[in-house]
Amino acid sequence: MFARLTALVGSGNSLPFEVTGEPSLIWGSWTHTSGKWKADGSAVSVFRVASSNPSDPKLAAARNGTKRLRTLRHPNVLIFKETLELEEKGEQAIYLITEAIVPLAEFLESTTLTGTDRQEYLTMGFHALVAAVSFLNIDCSLIHGNICSGAIAVTPTLDWKLCGMDLLTEHAQVGPASPLAAAAWLVASQYKPGEVGRGEWEAVRAAPPWAVDAWGLGCLMQELYSGHALERLEDLRRTDVIPPSLVQWYQKLLSSTPARRLSPARLVESGVLRTSLVQLMAFLENLALKDSQEKDAFFKRLPSLLPSVPTPVAQRKLLPLLAGALEYGGAPHAALGTLLTIGETLPPEEQAARVVPIIAKLFAASDRNIRRGLLENIGAYGASLPEALVEEQIFSHVATGFTDGNPYLRELTLKSMVILGPKLSQKTLNQVLLKHLAKLQVDEEPSIRANTTVLLGTLATHLSEATCRKVLLNAFTRALRDGFPPARAAGLRAIIATAKFHSPEDAATRILPAIGPLCIDPVAEVRASALDCLEHFSAVLKAYQQDLTARAEASTATGGGPTASSSGAGSATAGGGRMTSLGWAASSLGLARAGAASPVPTAAGGSGQVGGPAAGGSGQVGGPAAGGSGSGAGARAAPAGPMPSERPRSSAAPPSPPDTSASARSQQPLVADEGWDEDDADGLAEHEEELAARRRLASASLRPAPRAPVQAKPRGPPSHVAAPAPSSGDDWFDQPAAGAAPRPRAALAPRRAAGTAAAAPRRSGAGGGMKLGVSKLASDAKPADFDEW
């Protein structure tokens, strides 16, 4: 016995394989070790026999075995790869390289199969061996002569393969000089039938070709079901270890008369070995021969059959069969669910090595049903997908679902981004994914629009801060005007969940004006979310005001003037307490359609001014109430009657009000022409008009000129005007709001308040101090809808 093959052959550079394991005796004079084939790096098994005597009978038997194995091809016969014969350190050595296997005895000692699962597996393996022996005896008219547990190997997929062909002899050539007789000493006496043990070769030729190997199958059955190797001939009398259904067949295999022994073919045809596990595997192995109806019926039943399959068999044999059938189009998409169910039973590292490569190939398949199955079950394997694999191979195929004509596939693709999105690079997120989401937010399906908002809020932590400031509020405020109530509620929850990205200025000028009308929404869920959002950002502004006051007091105490900070440092991040996670707004398509969609409420009447004068008071900020006089000598009471700002702008009839019914709003998605790109990359830059407005507001020397009243635009298009067609959806980054000029940040107060103030300008006192510049600012800014971005 040698320590390692490399010690015998030196560096081993001339051999086409590398030895990777320790050798062990497998049968007769052969030793077995694991190795790696140099040509492609695949795993192989290396068998070796050596002798210092070139005419040693064991070398002659080994040559016969390798020659026979080279010419045999059967699914249950060991696959031959290469054979070498060379001289090593004074010995003649023969190498046989085959597919990777382990000896059956070694596998049965290490397996975790017990009870019924073990018996099911043994029956499946024995059925495969009987089929191989039948092939040799009947189809090839050959006698193996060495059927025992030592002549069986197990592959990584748990298939049993027949090996040990050293005694293989043609039935018609059996005689004293045949390999069956010359190498009979290699077989233990308990495995030899009577005629072979006595050397009656004429009787062997006169008997059927299967007579010798039928005896060997009986010995093998005793070894399998008793759990230990056959040690003496008397052990064959034990029938209590044989399954009752096989006892009569076991006795026929061991008949003392060669002519009466059971044929292996009859044993296969009897069906006694065709258990449910055997039938399942046989169907998958012959899947290419089945028609579509048989395939559909089988794979519909497969999930119910899976619990009866032993776990190691499902993981190592059934899983590769299903993967191959799906990859090459032999199996319908229903097989995917079973494959993923088996994958869930694997450890994470084994799942990544065996299941993930299969999934990557299936995503590239053109069958939409397979992609649907992958997306429906992505929670089972998504965590095991490497980031590089998602970025380079999977996402490009998944992204085709964003524009799929089937709404269900679009929704599945959207929901899959919860798992796949965090694995993408910033470039892919910004340049590809967000553009797809912008289109989905104006999708015709309400649930897709709502869930797009939920997804964007969930992915916010994986986006850069500049992208968040540029995109989030634009997207969420768009959702607040959706006619689908769950979409509005999702927008409100998303605003709170991403509060850390919104500055106090955003809260005051964009968030609070947008959520105010929703506080009286007809849907209770929307009202509750709006009030929570209002309460949260009111607290943010209070904290910000206290911070500014503290800074001003500190500056005054040190001798400096009061200062005001315009930074967003005061933004509170406590929104997670109110909403720690975002759930899908609608579980699936169609489920949320039963509830009637409600319109976003608008102010019904009223001047719309913020902080305006009370009960006929002056238009000044902080002016007297109820007709009282203002501060300073020039103050006078406001005239009775309607204010100039309340008179109509012209005699033309006002436009008809929009149709705000629930049915009208829920049937139309939001148009995409409002854009998500009013700010620069950091979300903080002001437009030139806004800077000019601030300079005019700071000027104290100009008296504001009266202006015509500004009539508030309706919240939506009139009922007789068709809504504009949705844009491409890429306007989050590339386009401003359609038909609307950029609005100065200082002019974000309601327009009607500005019009009221313009109708009754006041000086602050006799000294001619600060004059109100709101009317001048409003006259320069182009009238725009209150809800425009």
mmCIF file of C-alpha atoms in Angstrom, residues 438-686:
data_model
loop_
_atom_site.group_PDB
_atom_site.id
_atom_site.type_symbol
_atom_site.label_atom_id
_atom_site.label_comp_id
_atom_site.label_asym_id
_atom_site.label_seq_id
_atom_site.Cartn_x
_atom_site.Cartn_y
_atom_site.Cartn_z
ATOM 1 C CA ALA A 438 -40.703 57.499 -12.140
ATOM 2 C CA LYS A 439 -42.651 55.818 -14.940
ATOM 3 C CA LEU A 440 -44.353 53.393 -12.587
ATOM 4 C CA GLN A 441 -45.588 56.243 -10.367
ATOM 5 C CA VAL A 442 -47.863 57.278 -13.236
ATOM 6 C CA ASP A 443 -48.851 53.701 -14.097
ATOM 7 C CA GLU A 444 -52.462 53.023 -15.002
ATOM 8 C CA GLU A 445 -52.730 50.497 -12.150
ATOM 9 C CA PRO A 446 -53.428 52.234 -8.804
ATOM 10 C CA SER A 447 -51.705 49.565 -6.704
ATOM 11 C CA ILE A 448 -48.511 49.914 -8.750
ATOM 12 C CA ARG A 449 -48.506 53.681 -8.230
ATOM 13 C CA ALA A 450 -48.969 53.249 -4.496
ATOM 14 C CA ASN A 451 -46.332 50.559 -4.141
ATOM 15 C CA THR A 452 -43.831 52.606 -6.140
ATOM 16 C CA THR A 453 -44.023 55.249 -3.403
ATOM 17 C CA VAL A 454 -43.555 52.561 -0.749
ATOM 18 C CA LEU A 455 -40.507 51.162 -2.556
ATOM 19 C CA LEU A 456 -38.905 54.584 -2.957
ATOM 20 C CA GLY A 457 -39.268 55.233 0.757
ATOM 21 C CA THR A 458 -37.757 51.843 1.518
ATOM 22 C CA LEU A 459 -34.759 52.393 -0.781
ATOM 23 C CA ALA A 460 -34.080 55.932 0.476
ATOM 24 C CA THR A 461 -31.340 54.779 2.843
ATOM 25 C CA HIS A 462 -29.467 53.199 -0.071
ATOM 26 C CA LEU A 463 -29.479 56.377 -2.170
ATOM 27 C CA SER A 464 -26.985 59.214 -1.894
ATOM 28 C CA GLU A 465 -28.029 62.262 0.126
ATOM 29 C CA ALA A 466 -27.985 64.492 -2.958
ATOM 30 C CA THR A 467 -30.281 62.098 -4.793
ATOM 31 C CA CYS A 468 -32.641 61.922 -1.837
ATOM 32 C CA ARG A 469 -32.940 65.714 -1.627
ATOM 33 C CA LYS A 470 -33.529 65.902 -5.347
ATOM 34 C CA VAL A 471 -36.035 63.089 -5.741
ATOM 35 C CA LEU A 472 -37.897 62.166 -2.575
ATOM 36 C CA LEU A 473 -40.126 65.176 -1.956
ATOM 37 C CA ASN A 474 -40.949 65.546 -5.617
ATOM 38 C CA ALA A 475 -42.085 61.923 -5.734
ATOM 39 C CA PHE A 476 -43.927 61.918 -2.417
ATOM 40 C CA THR A 477 -45.828 65.146 -3.015
ATOM 41 C CA ARG A 478 -46.902 63.761 -6.379
ATOM 42 C CA ALA A 479 -48.315 60.749 -4.527
ATOM 43 C CA LEU A 480 -50.293 63.062 -2.209
ATOM 44 C CA ARG A 481 -52.397 64.172 -5.181
ATOM 45 C CA ASP A 482 -53.120 60.644 -6.396
ATOM 46 C CA GLY A 483 -56.799 59.691 -6.656
ATOM 47 C CA PHE A 484 -56.077 56.296 -5.062
ATOM 48 C CA PRO A 485 -56.334 56.591 -1.246
ATOM 49 C CA PRO A 486 -53.607 53.986 -0.461
ATOM 50 C CA ALA A 487 -51.241 55.970 -2.698
ATOM 51 C CA ARG A 488 -51.891 59.141 -0.705
ATOM 52 C CA ALA A 489 -51.435 57.293 2.573
ATOM 53 C CA ALA A 490 -48.192 55.736 1.276
ATOM 54 C CA GLY A 491 -46.888 59.191 0.342
ATOM 55 C CA LEU A 492 -47.587 60.528 3.845
ATOM 56 C CA ARG A 493 -45.934 57.578 5.558
ATOM 57 C CA ALA A 494 -42.949 57.784 3.221
ATOM 58 C CA ILE A 495 -42.459 61.485 4.035
ATOM 59 C CA ILE A 496 -42.305 60.687 7.762
ATOM 60 C CA ALA A 497 -40.040 57.656 7.226
ATOM 61 C CA THR A 498 -37.548 59.787 5.270
ATOM 62 C CA ALA A 499 -37.774 62.834 7.571
ATOM 63 C CA LYS A 500 -34.014 63.019 8.024
ATOM 64 C CA PHE A 501 -33.635 64.028 4.383
ATOM 65 C CA HIS A 502 -36.055 66.986 4.638
ATOM 66 C CA SER A 503 -34.799 70.350 5.936
ATOM 67 C CA PRO A 504 -36.949 72.751 8.030
ATOM 68 C CA GLU A 505 -37.298 74.952 4.948
ATOM 69 C CA ASP A 506 -38.713 71.971 3.029
ATOM 70 C CA ALA A 507 -41.075 71.258 5.906
ATOM 71 C CA ALA A 508 -42.382 74.842 5.983
ATOM 72 C CA THR A 509 -42.599 75.580 2.273
ATOM 73 C CA ARG A 510 -43.338 72.224 0.677
ATOM 74 C CA ILE A 511 -44.484 69.558 3.121
ATOM 75 C CA LEU A 512 -46.974 71.363 5.362
ATOM 76 C CA PRO A 513 -48.779 73.138 2.496
ATOM 77 C CA ALA A 514 -49.085 69.820 0.682
ATOM 78 C CA ILE A 515 -50.407 67.769 3.603
ATOM 79 C CA GLY A 516 -52.822 70.382 4.920
ATOM 80 C CA PRO A 517 -55.742 69.467 2.611
ATOM 81 C CA LEU A 518 -55.298 65.794 3.433
ATOM 82 C CA CYS A 519 -56.179 66.439 7.080
ATOM 83 C CA ILE A 520 -59.825 66.502 5.937
ATOM 84 C CA ASP A 521 -59.514 63.637 3.447
ATOM 85 C CA PRO A 522 -62.675 61.482 3.182
ATOM 86 C CA VAL A 523 -60.587 58.351 3.919
ATOM 87 C CA ALA A 524 -59.827 57.833 7.612
ATOM 88 C CA GLU A 525 -56.437 56.220 6.982
ATOM 89 C CA VAL A 526 -55.286 59.203 4.914
ATOM 90 C CA ARG A 527 -56.554 61.690 7.527
ATOM 91 C CA ALA A 528 -54.753 59.894 10.339
ATOM 92 C CA SER A 529 -51.481 59.749 8.392
ATOM 93 C CA ALA A 530 -51.794 63.417 7.427
ATOM 94 C CA LEU A 531 -52.326 64.498 11.031
ATOM 95 C CA ASP A 532 -49.351 62.415 12.161
ATOM 96 C CA CYS A 533 -47.230 64.004 9.458
ATOM 97 C CA LEU A 534 -48.478 67.474 10.396
ATOM 98 C CA GLU A 535 -47.728 66.905 14.064
ATOM 99 C CA HIS A 536 -44.264 65.567 13.322
ATOM 100 C CA PHE A 537 -43.109 68.412 11.092
ATOM 101 C CA SER A 538 -44.701 71.032 13.340
ATOM 102 C CA ALA A 539 -42.445 69.686 16.060
ATOM 103 C CA VAL A 540 -39.529 69.928 13.635
ATOM 104 C CA LEU A 541 -40.252 73.599 12.968
ATOM 105 C CA LYS A 542 -40.684 74.367 16.669
ATOM 106 C CA ALA A 543 -37.325 72.792 17.408
ATOM 107 C CA TYR A 544 -35.795 74.750 14.552
ATOM 108 C CA GLN A 545 -37.287 78.009 15.840
ATOM 109 C CA GLN A 546 -35.909 77.361 19.317
ATOM 110 C CA ASP A 547 -32.518 76.686 17.801
ATOM 111 C CA LEU A 548 -32.588 79.979 15.894
ATOM 112 C CA THR A 549 -33.671 81.872 19.033
ATOM 113 C CA ALA A 550 -30.900 80.325 21.065
ATOM 114 C CA ARG A 551 -28.352 81.296 18.427
ATOM 115 C CA ALA A 552 -29.671 84.860 18.289
ATOM 116 C CA GLU A 553 -29.516 85.200 22.076
ATOM 117 C CA ALA A 554 -26.022 83.772 22.147
ATOM 118 C CA SER A 555 -24.926 86.201 19.427
ATOM 119 C CA THR A 556 -26.499 89.156 21.294
ATOM 120 C CA ALA A 557 -24.823 88.155 24.540
ATOM 121 C CA THR A 558 -21.439 88.168 22.837
ATOM 122 C CA GLY A 559 -22.042 91.638 21.339
ATOM 123 C CA GLY A 560 -23.076 90.586 17.850
ATOM 124 C CA GLY A 561 -26.381 91.143 16.075
ATOM 125 C CA PRO A 562 -29.089 88.557 15.748
ATOM 126 C CA THR A 563 -28.496 85.965 13.051
ATOM 127 C CA ALA A 564 -30.708 83.533 11.261
ATOM 128 C CA SER A 565 -29.515 80.223 9.956
ATOM 129 C CA SER A 566 -30.811 78.875 6.695
ATOM 130 C CA SER A 567 -29.194 75.493 7.001
ATOM 131 C CA GLY A 568 -31.135 72.321 7.408
ATOM 132 C CA ALA A 569 -29.328 71.258 10.578
ATOM 133 C CA GLY A 570 -32.464 71.482 12.611
ATOM 134 C CA SER A 571 -34.270 68.756 10.742
ATOM 135 C CA ALA A 572 -35.534 66.176 13.171
ATOM 136 C CA THR A 573 -34.994 62.528 12.482
ATOM 137 C CA ALA A 574 -37.487 61.085 14.876
ATOM 138 C CA GLY A 575 -39.911 60.005 12.209
ATOM 139 C CA GLY A 576 -39.030 56.375 12.695
ATOM 140 C CA GLY A 577 -40.932 56.330 15.969
ATOM 141 C CA ARG A 578 -44.191 56.957 14.157
ATOM 142 C CA MET A 579 -43.411 54.700 11.247
ATOM 143 C CA THR A 580 -40.602 52.204 11.554
ATOM 144 C CA SER A 581 -41.264 50.460 8.263
ATOM 145 C CA LEU A 582 -43.214 50.795 5.062
ATOM 146 C CA GLY A 583 -45.636 48.057 4.155
ATOM 147 C CA TRP A 584 -46.975 47.548 0.653
ATOM 148 C CA ALA A 585 -49.897 49.861 0.048
ATOM 149 C CA ALA A 586 -51.737 47.122 -1.855
ATOM 150 C CA SER A 587 -50.912 43.437 -1.497
ATOM 151 C CA SER A 588 -51.526 42.588 -5.146
ATOM 152 C CA LEU A 589 -53.302 43.794 -8.222
ATOM 153 C CA GLY A 590 -57.035 44.024 -7.981
ATOM 154 C CA LEU A 591 -57.349 43.554 -4.212
ATOM 155 C CA ALA A 592 -57.631 47.258 -3.481
ATOM 156 C CA ARG A 593 -59.996 48.066 -6.331
ATOM 157 C CA ALA A 594 -63.078 47.111 -4.377
ATOM 158 C CA GLY A 595 -62.851 50.236 -2.182
ATOM 159 C CA ALA A 596 -63.949 53.490 -3.767
ATOM 160 C CA ALA A 597 -61.122 55.922 -4.384
ATOM 161 C CA SER A 598 -61.598 59.360 -2.845
ATOM 162 C CA PRO A 599 -60.399 62.698 -4.152
ATOM 163 C CA VAL A 600 -57.891 64.844 -2.407
ATOM 164 C CA PRO A 601 -59.898 67.571 -0.671
ATOM 165 C CA THR A 602 -59.374 71.171 -1.588
ATOM 166 C CA ALA A 603 -60.258 74.368 0.194
ATOM 167 C CA ALA A 604 -63.914 75.117 -0.474
ATOM 168 C CA GLY A 605 -64.222 78.865 -0.512
ATOM 169 C CA GLY A 606 -62.380 81.321 1.666
ATOM 170 C CA SER A 607 -59.686 83.721 0.721
ATOM 171 C CA GLY A 608 -56.887 81.154 1.163
ATOM 172 C CA GLN A 609 -54.537 83.665 2.764
ATOM 173 C CA VAL A 610 -52.128 82.607 5.494
ATOM 174 C CA GLY A 611 -51.912 84.861 8.513
ATOM 175 C CA GLY A 612 -54.020 87.557 6.789
ATOM 176 C CA PRO A 613 -55.971 90.332 8.535
ATOM 177 C CA ALA A 614 -58.974 89.415 10.596
ATOM 178 C CA ALA A 615 -62.544 90.723 10.124
ATOM 179 C CA GLY A 616 -61.805 93.658 7.891
ATOM 180 C CA GLY A 617 -58.435 94.514 9.383
ATOM 181 C CA SER A 618 -55.623 95.923 7.292
ATOM 182 C CA GLY A 619 -53.610 93.838 4.868
ATOM 183 C CA GLN A 620 -50.463 94.433 6.870
ATOM 184 C CA VAL A 621 -48.774 91.568 8.676
ATOM 185 C CA GLY A 622 -49.761 92.017 12.292
ATOM 186 C CA GLY A 623 -52.322 94.756 11.424
ATOM 187 C CA PRO A 624 -55.181 95.743 13.743
ATOM 188 C CA ALA A 625 -58.184 93.494 14.025
ATOM 189 C CA ALA A 626 -61.903 94.337 13.655
ATOM 190 C CA GLY A 627 -61.286 97.676 11.968
ATOM 191 C CA GLY A 628 -58.885 98.951 14.644
ATOM 192 C CA SER A 629 -56.122 101.352 13.797
ATOM 193 C CA GLY A 630 -52.598 100.281 13.018
ATOM 194 C CA SER A 631 -49.481 101.467 14.740
ATOM 195 C CA GLY A 632 -48.134 104.894 13.685
ATOM 196 C CA ALA A 633 -49.734 108.214 12.707
ATOM 197 C CA GLY A 634 -50.610 107.182 9.216
ATOM 198 C CA ALA A 635 -52.816 104.274 10.243
ATOM 199 C CA ARG A 636 -56.479 104.338 9.378
ATOM 200 C CA ALA A 637 -59.414 101.974 9.526
ATOM 201 C CA ALA A 638 -59.964 99.639 6.639
ATOM 202 C CA PRO A 639 -63.006 100.374 4.505
ATOM 203 C CA ALA A 640 -66.080 98.269 4.896
ATOM 204 C CA GLY A 641 -67.301 95.982 2.154
ATOM 205 C CA PRO A 642 -65.449 93.524 0.004
ATOM 206 C CA MET A 643 -61.724 93.890 -0.375
ATOM 207 C CA PRO A 644 -60.373 94.742 -3.821
ATOM 208 C CA SER A 645 -58.690 91.351 -3.967
ATOM 209 C CA GLU A 646 -62.037 89.651 -3.695
ATOM 210 C CA ARG A 647 -63.458 91.241 -6.854
ATOM 211 C CA PRO A 648 -63.290 89.098 -9.996
ATOM 212 C CA ARG A 649 -60.399 89.732 -12.326
ATOM 213 C CA SER A 650 -62.611 90.040 -15.387
ATOM 214 C CA SER A 651 -66.199 89.666 -16.392
ATOM 215 C CA ALA A 652 -65.495 86.361 -18.079
ATOM 216 C CA ALA A 653 -67.220 83.349 -16.596
ATOM 217 C CA PRO A 654 -64.959 81.271 -14.366
ATOM 218 C CA PRO A 655 -63.949 77.809 -15.574
ATOM 219 C CA SER A 656 -66.199 74.957 -14.648
ATOM 220 C CA PRO A 657 -65.010 73.133 -11.540
ATOM 221 C CA PRO A 658 -63.147 69.849 -11.991
ATOM 222 C CA ASP A 659 -64.817 66.533 -11.530
ATOM 223 C CA THR A 660 -63.665 65.492 -8.077
ATOM 224 C CA SER A 661 -65.785 62.415 -7.685
ATOM 225 C CA ALA A 662 -64.086 59.285 -6.390
ATOM 226 C CA SER A 663 -64.754 57.355 -9.574
ATOM 227 C CA ALA A 664 -63.291 60.061 -11.782
ATOM 228 C CA ARG A 665 -60.120 60.427 -9.729
ATOM 229 C CA SER A 666 -59.416 56.750 -9.138
ATOM 230 C CA GLN A 667 -59.640 55.876 -12.802
ATOM 231 C CA GLN A 668 -56.949 58.294 -13.956
ATOM 232 C CA PRO A 669 -53.295 58.129 -12.901
ATOM 233 C CA LEU A 670 -51.360 61.238 -12.198
ATOM 234 C CA VAL A 671 -49.820 62.786 -15.251
ATOM 235 C CA ALA A 672 -46.075 62.819 -15.343
ATOM 236 C CA ASP A 673 -45.560 66.322 -16.690
ATOM 237 C CA GLU A 674 -44.965 67.940 -13.318
ATOM 238 C CA GLY A 675 -41.411 66.702 -12.941
ATOM 239 C CA TRP A 676 -39.196 65.702 -10.039
ATOM 240 C CA ASP A 677 -36.410 68.169 -10.871
ATOM 241 C CA GLU A 678 -37.025 71.641 -9.467
ATOM 242 C CA ASP A 679 -33.802 71.793 -7.477
ATOM 243 C CA ASP A 680 -30.207 71.260 -8.349
ATOM 244 C CA ALA A 681 -28.264 68.119 -7.526
ATOM 245 C CA ASP A 682 -28.200 69.006 -3.820
ATOM 246 C CA GLY A 683 -31.829 70.030 -3.707
ATOM 247 C CA LEU A 684 -31.008 73.484 -2.232
ATOM 248 C CA ALA A 685 -30.279 75.888 -5.070
ATOM 249 C CA GLU A 686 -32.569 78.859 -5.711
#
